[in-house]
Structures are given as C-alpha cells and as structure tokens.
CSV table of C-alpha atoms in Angstrom, one decimal:
chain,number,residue,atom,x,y,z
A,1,UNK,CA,0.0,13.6,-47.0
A,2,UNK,CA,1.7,16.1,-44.9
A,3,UNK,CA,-1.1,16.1,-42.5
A,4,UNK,CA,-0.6,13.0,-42.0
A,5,UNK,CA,2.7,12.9,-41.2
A,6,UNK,CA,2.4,15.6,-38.9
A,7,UNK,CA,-0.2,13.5,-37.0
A,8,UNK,CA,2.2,10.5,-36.7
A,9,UNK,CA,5.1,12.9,-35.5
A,10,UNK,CA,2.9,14.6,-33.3
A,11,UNK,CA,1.3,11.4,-31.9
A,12,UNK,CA,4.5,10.0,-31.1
A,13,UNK,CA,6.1,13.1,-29.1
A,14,UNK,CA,3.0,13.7,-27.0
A,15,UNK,CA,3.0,9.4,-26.3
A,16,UNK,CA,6.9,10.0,-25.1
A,17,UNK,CA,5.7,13.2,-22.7
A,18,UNK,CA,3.0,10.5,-21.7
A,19,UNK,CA,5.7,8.5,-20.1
A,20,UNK,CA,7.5,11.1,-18.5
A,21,UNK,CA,4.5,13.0,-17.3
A,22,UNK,CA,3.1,10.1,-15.4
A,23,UNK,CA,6.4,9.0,-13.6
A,24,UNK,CA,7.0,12.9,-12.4
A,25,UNK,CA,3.6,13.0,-11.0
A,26,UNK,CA,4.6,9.0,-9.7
A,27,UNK,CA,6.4,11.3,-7.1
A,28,UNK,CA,3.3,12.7,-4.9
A,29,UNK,CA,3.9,9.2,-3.7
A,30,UNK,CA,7.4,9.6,-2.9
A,31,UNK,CA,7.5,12.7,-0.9
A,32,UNK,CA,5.7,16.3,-1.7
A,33,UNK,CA,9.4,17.6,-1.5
A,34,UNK,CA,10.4,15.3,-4.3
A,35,UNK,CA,7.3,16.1,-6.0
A,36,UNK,CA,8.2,20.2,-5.7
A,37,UNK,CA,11.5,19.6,-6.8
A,38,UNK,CA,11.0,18.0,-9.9
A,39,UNK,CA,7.8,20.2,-10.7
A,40,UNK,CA,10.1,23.5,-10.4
A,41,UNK,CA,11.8,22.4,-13.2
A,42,UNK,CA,8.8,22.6,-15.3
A,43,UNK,CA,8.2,26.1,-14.1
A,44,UNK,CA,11.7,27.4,-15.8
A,45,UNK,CA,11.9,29.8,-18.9
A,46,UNK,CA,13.5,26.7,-21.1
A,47,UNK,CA,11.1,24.2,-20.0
A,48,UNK,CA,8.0,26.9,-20.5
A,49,UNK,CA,9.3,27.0,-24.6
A,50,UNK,CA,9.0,22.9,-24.8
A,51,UNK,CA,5.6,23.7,-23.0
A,52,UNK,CA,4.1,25.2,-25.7
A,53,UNK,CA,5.9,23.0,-28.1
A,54,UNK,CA,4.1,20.0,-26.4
A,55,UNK,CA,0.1,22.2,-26.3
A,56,UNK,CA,1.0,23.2,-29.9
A,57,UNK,CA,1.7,18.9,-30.6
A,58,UNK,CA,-1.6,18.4,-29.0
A,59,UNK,CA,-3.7,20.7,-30.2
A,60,UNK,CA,-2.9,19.8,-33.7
A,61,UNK,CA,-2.9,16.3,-33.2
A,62,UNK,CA,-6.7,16.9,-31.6
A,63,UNK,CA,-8.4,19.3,-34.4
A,64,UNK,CA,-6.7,17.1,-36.9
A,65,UNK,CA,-8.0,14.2,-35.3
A,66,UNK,CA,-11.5,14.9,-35.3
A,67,UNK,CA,-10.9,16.3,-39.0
A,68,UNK,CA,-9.5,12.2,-39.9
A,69,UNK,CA,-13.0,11.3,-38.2
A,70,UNK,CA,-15.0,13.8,-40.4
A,71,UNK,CA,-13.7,12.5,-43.3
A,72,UNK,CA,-14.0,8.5,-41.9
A,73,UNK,CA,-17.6,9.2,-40.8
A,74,UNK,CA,-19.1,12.2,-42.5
A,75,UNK,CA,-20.5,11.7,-46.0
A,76,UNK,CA,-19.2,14.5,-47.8
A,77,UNK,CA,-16.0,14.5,-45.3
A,78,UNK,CA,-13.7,13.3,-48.3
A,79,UNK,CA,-14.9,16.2,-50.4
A,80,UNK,CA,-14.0,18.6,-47.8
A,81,UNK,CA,-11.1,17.1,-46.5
A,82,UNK,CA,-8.7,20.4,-48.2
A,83,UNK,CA,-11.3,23.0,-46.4
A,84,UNK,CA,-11.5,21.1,-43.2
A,85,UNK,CA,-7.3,20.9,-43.4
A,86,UNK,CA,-7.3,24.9,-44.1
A,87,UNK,CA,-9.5,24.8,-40.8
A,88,UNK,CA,-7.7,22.8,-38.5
A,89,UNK,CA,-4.6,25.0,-39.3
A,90,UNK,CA,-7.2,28.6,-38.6
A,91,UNK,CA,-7.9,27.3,-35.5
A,92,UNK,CA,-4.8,26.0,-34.4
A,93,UNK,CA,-3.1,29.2,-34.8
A,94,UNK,CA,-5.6,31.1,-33.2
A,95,UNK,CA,-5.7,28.9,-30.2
A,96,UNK,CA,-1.9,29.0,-30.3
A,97,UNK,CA,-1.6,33.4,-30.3
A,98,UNK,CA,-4.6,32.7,-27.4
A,99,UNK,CA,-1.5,30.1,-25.5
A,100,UNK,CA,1.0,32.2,-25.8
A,101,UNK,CA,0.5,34.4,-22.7
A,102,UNK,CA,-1.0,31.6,-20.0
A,103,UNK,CA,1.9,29.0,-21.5
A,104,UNK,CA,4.9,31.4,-22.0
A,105,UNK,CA,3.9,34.8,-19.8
A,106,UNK,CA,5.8,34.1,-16.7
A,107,UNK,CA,9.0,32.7,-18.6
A,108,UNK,CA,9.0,35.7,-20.6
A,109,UNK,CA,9.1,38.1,-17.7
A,110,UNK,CA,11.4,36.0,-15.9
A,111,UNK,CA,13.8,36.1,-19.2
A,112,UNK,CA,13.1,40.2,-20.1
A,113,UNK,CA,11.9,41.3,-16.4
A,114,UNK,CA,8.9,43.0,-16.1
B,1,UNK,CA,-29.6,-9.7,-91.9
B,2,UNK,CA,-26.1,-8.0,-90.9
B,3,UNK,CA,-28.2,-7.1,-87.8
B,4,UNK,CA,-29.1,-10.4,-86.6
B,5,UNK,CA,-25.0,-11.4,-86.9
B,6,UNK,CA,-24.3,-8.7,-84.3
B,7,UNK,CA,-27.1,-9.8,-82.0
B,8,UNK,CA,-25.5,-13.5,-82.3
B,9,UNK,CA,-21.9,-12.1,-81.6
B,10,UNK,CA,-22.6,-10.2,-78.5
B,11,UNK,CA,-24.8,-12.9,-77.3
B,12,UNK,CA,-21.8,-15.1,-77.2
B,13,UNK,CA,-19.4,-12.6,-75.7
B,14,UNK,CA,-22.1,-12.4,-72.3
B,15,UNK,CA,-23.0,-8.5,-73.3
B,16,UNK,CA,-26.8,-7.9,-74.2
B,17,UNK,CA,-27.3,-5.3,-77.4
B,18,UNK,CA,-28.9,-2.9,-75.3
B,19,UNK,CA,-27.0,-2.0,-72.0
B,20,UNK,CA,-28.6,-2.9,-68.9
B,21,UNK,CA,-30.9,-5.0,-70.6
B,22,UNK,CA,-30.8,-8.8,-69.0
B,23,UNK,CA,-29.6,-11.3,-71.5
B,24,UNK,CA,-31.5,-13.8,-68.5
B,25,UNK,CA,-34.7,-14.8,-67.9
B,26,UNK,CA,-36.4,-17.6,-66.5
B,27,UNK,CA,-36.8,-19.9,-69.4
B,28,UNK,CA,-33.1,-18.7,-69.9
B,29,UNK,CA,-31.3,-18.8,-66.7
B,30,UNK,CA,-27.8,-17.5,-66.0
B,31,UNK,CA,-25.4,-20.7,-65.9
B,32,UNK,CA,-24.3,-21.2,-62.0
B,33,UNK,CA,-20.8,-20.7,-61.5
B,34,UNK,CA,-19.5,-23.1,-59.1
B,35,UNK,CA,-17.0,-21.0,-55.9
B,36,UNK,CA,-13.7,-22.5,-56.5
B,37,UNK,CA,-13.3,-23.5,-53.3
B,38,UNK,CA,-16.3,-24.7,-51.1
B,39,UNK,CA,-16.6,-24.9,-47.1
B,40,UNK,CA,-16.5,-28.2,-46.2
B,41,UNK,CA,-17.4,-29.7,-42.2
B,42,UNK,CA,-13.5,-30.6,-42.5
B,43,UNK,CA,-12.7,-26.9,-43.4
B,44,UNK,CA,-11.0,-25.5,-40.4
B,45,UNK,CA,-12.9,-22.4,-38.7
B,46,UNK,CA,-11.2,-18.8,-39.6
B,47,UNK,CA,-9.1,-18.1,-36.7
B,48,UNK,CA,-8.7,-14.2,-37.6
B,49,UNK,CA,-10.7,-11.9,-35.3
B,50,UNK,CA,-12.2,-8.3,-35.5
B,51,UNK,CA,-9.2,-6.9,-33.6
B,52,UNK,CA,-8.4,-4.6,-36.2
B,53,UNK,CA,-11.4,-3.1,-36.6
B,54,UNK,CA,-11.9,-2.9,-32.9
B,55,UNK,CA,-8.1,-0.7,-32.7
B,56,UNK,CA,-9.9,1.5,-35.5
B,57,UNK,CA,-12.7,2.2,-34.2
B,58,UNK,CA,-11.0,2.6,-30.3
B,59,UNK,CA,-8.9,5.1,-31.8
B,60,UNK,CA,-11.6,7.2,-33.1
B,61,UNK,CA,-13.9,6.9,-29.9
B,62,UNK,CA,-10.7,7.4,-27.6
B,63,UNK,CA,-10.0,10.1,-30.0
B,64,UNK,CA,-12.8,12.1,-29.0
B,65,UNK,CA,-12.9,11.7,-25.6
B,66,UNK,CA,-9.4,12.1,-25.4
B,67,UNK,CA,-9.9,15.8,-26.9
B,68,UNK,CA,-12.6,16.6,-24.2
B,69,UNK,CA,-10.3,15.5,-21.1
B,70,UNK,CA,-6.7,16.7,-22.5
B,71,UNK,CA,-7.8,20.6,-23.6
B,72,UNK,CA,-9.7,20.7,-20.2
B,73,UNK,CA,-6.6,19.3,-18.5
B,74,UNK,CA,-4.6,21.8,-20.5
B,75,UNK,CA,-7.0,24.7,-19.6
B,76,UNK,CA,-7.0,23.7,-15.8
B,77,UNK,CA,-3.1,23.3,-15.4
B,78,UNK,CA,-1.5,25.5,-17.7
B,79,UNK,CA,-4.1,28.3,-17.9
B,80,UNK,CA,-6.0,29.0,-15.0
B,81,UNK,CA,-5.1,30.4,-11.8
B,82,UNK,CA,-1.5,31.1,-12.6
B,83,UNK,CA,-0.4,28.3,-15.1
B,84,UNK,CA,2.1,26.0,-14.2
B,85,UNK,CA,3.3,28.6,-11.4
B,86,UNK,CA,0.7,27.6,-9.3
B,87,UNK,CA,1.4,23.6,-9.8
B,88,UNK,CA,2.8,21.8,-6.4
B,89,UNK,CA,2.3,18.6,-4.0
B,90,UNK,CA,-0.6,21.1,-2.3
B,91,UNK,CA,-2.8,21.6,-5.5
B,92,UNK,CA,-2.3,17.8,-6.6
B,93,UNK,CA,-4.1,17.3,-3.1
B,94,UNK,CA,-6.6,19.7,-3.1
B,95,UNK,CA,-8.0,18.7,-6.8
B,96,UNK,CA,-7.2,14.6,-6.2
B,97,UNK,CA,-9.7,15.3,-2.7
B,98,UNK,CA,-12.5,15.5,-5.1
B,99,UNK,CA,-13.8,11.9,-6.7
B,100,UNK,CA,-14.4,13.8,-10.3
B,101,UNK,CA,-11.1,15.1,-10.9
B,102,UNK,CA,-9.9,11.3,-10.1
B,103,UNK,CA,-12.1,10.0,-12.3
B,104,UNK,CA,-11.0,12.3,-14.9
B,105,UNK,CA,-7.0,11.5,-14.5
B,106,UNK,CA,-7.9,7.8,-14.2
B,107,UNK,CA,-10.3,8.2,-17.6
B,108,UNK,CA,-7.6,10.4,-19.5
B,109,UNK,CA,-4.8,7.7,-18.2
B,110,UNK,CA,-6.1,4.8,-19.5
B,111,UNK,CA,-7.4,5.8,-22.6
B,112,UNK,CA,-4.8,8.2,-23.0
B,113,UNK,CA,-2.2,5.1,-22.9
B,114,UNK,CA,-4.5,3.0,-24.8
B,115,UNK,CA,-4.4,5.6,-27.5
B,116,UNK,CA,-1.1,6.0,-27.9
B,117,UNK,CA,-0.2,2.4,-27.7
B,118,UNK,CA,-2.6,1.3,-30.6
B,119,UNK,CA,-0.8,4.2,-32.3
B,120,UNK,CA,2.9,3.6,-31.6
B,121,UNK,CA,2.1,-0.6,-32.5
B,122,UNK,CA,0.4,1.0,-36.2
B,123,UNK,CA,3.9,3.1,-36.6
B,124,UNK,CA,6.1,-0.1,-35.7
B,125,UNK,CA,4.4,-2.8,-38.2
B,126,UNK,CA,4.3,0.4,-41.0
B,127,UNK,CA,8.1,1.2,-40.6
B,128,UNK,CA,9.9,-2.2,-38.8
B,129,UNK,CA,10.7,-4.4,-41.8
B,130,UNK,CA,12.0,-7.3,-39.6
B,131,UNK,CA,9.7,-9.2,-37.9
B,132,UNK,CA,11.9,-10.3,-35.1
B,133,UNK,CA,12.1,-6.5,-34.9
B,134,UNK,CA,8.7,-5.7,-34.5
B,135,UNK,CA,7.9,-8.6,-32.1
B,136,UNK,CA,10.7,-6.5,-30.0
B,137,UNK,CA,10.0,-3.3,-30.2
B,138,UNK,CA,5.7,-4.2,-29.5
B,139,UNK,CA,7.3,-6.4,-26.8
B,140,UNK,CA,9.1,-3.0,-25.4
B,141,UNK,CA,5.8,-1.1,-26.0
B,142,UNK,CA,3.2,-3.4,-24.2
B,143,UNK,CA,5.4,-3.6,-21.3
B,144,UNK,CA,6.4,0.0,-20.7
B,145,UNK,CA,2.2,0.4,-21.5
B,146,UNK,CA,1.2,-1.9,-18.8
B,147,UNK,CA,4.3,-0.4,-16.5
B,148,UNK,CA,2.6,2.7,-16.7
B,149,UNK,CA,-1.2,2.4,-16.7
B,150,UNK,CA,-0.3,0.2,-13.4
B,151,UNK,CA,1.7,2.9,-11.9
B,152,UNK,CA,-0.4,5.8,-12.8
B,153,UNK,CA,-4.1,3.8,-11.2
B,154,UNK,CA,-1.8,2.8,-8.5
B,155,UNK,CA,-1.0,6.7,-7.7
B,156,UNK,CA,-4.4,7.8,-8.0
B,157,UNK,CA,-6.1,5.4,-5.8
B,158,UNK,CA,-3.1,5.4,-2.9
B,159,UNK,CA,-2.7,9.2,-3.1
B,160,UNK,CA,-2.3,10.2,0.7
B,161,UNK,CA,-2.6,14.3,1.4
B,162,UNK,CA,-0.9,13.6,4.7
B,163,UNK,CA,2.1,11.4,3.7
B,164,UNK,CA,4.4,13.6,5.3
C-alpha cells in the first residue's frame, strides 16, 4: 500500500522535473550563454540537495518498478512481493550512501570548505 | 430405502452424491441454457478498444527501458567526470556530435514523456471526481505532453555547436 503510494508520489515529481529539465536544456538553442546561465544554478549547494532528492525519486521509482513487473509477470512474484519490497529498499539505500559523494561532494565543500 | 431418498434429493438440487462425479451423460444430457441475450446481425459492433491494455503493457515495456537509459543518464551527468560541475553549452556539444548519445536523448524523451503521461492520465481519472474536470486537467496534460515531446525532438535534431 505504501509502496504504492510512494510510486505514485514519486512518479509525479520526477514527471514535473520532466518539464522543467527539457525547457532548460531548450536553451542550447537560445544561446550557450543562456544555456550557462541557467545550468549554474543547478551547480549551487541548494540545488545539489533537491539533486539527490530527485536521483533518490528515481531510483525508487525504478527498482520498484521492475519489482511491480515481478510480481505482474513472474509466477511466484505475488508470493514474494514483501521480500522483493525489503529488496528494493536494500538496494536503494545502498545506491543512495554510493550517491551521496558524486551528487552532493562539491556542494558540501562549497558549504564546509575543504 | 432411506438411501435411495437422498440420491433423489440431490438429484434434484443439480449436485451428484459423489463429488466430481457427472450427474450427465449422453443418454442424459445437461439441459442447454439459452445466453440471455444473443448477438444478432442488427447488434451493433463493440466499439471499445484494447487501449487499456496497450497503456499497461507500455508502461511496463517503457518501464524497463526507461530504467536502462535514465540510471545511465544519471551515471553520465551527475557522476562521471566531475558531476554536474562539469555540465555546460561545450559538453552538450561534444556528446550531441555523436548520433548514439542523440538517439539515446531522443529514446529516453519520448518514452520518458510517454511514461509519465499514461501515468499522470491513471492519477487524474483515480482522484478527479468531476468529469468536466478530468476532461480538463487530460486536456492540460496532452497538450503540455505534445508541447514538450515537440520541443525536445525539435532541439535535438536543430542542435547547432556553432550557433554563436
């Protein structure tokens, strides 16, 4: 139940980012200055944090996905549905520690110098 | 005697005495139950597609795909090589100069916004009671959809390295 609301919520904020993601990169055809400009927001400490708050949305909403399609296409995929949940959650977090350096490294020493 | 009542009372009630034991045969055929209501050359043709099916099963082929291109993007932009540090107009042109990274956006784009679409149109007919209000809001949605996908092909194929 709460998977599944978690897939909905994430589905929905990465389908927003969608939106914006392809009008800032709309820019390369306005000017590479414009382009820069807008790009060097993302590159900020603040920006950085919503970063991994968008990977974290999409990796869940991926290993979760392909645990909904387990359990649509796999024969004993109902069965396991709790185990594969417990898995999706594993991984996620391990791939999320592995994120944290190449998504939030430079922000951090920005923030605390280095 | 008492057991040839009970053979007479189940026989009426349809249920044979021993369980999966047919009360039919041949010389005692099941009656034919008529369909209560039977196609007729005058019955009009079931105008109802496979659409949803087809959304449900896009999703879940998309699904996969999608989790192939997005990690790789992921891995490419935010990871390697500096992150997001090393993002600007000059590494858009050197990876857009090669055809399979365009291929890749234009793959990840479409499906991408296809994906998200079905989704967003499955959350507006589960949670929009009104149906004036959910022919508005999938109004909204297809057009900001086809906006998009338009936009985003349009970049890729017209990117110019030397537009300025």
């Amino acid at each position: 139940m709460w998977s599944w609301v978690a897939h909905r919520v994430t589905g929905v904020l990465i389908f927003f980012f969608l939106f914006v993601h392809v009008l800032d990169t709309a820019l390369v055809r306005v000017s590479p200055e414009a382009y820069d400009e807008v790009v060097a927001t993302y590159k900020t400490p603040l920006v950085a944090l919503l970063e991994y708050g968008l990977v974290a949305a999409i990796l869940f909403h991926a290993l979760n996905g392909l645990r909904v399609i387990a359990v649509d296409f796999w024969s004993k995929g109902t069965r396991y549905q709790k185990q594969m949940l417990w898995a999706v959650v594993g991984v996620w977090v391990v791939l999320m520690i592995g994120a944290l350096y190449p998504v939030l490294g430079h922000a951090a020493a920005e923030v605390f110098g280095s | 005697m008492s057991n040839n009542t009970v053979k007479t009372d189940t026989a009426a009630s349809g249920i044979g005495p021993v369980e999966g034991d047919s009360l039919y045969s041949v010389d005692n055929p099941a009656p034919v139950i008529e369909p209560p209501r039977q196609r007729t050359k005058k019955t009009p043709r079931s105008t109802r597609g496979n659409f949803e099916l087809y959304a449900w099963l896009f999703m879940r082929l998309s699904g996969v795909v999608l989790v192939v291109l997005v990690i790789g993007h992921l891995v490419v932009q935010l990871v390697l090589d500096g992150g997001v540090q090393k993002i600007g107009f000059a590494f858009v042109a050197g990876r857009w100069a090669s055809p399979f990274w365009q291929v890749w956006d234009l793959l990840m784009l479409w499906l991408a916004m296809l994906h998200g679409t079905i989704g967003l149109r499955t959350i507006i007919n589960d949670y929009a009671e009104r149906a004036n209000t959910r022919v508005w809001l999938k109004g909204l949605l297809y057009t900001a959809t086809v906006f998009t996908i338009l936009l985003g092909t349009l970049v890729i194929f017209t990117f110019d390295p030397n537009i300025r």
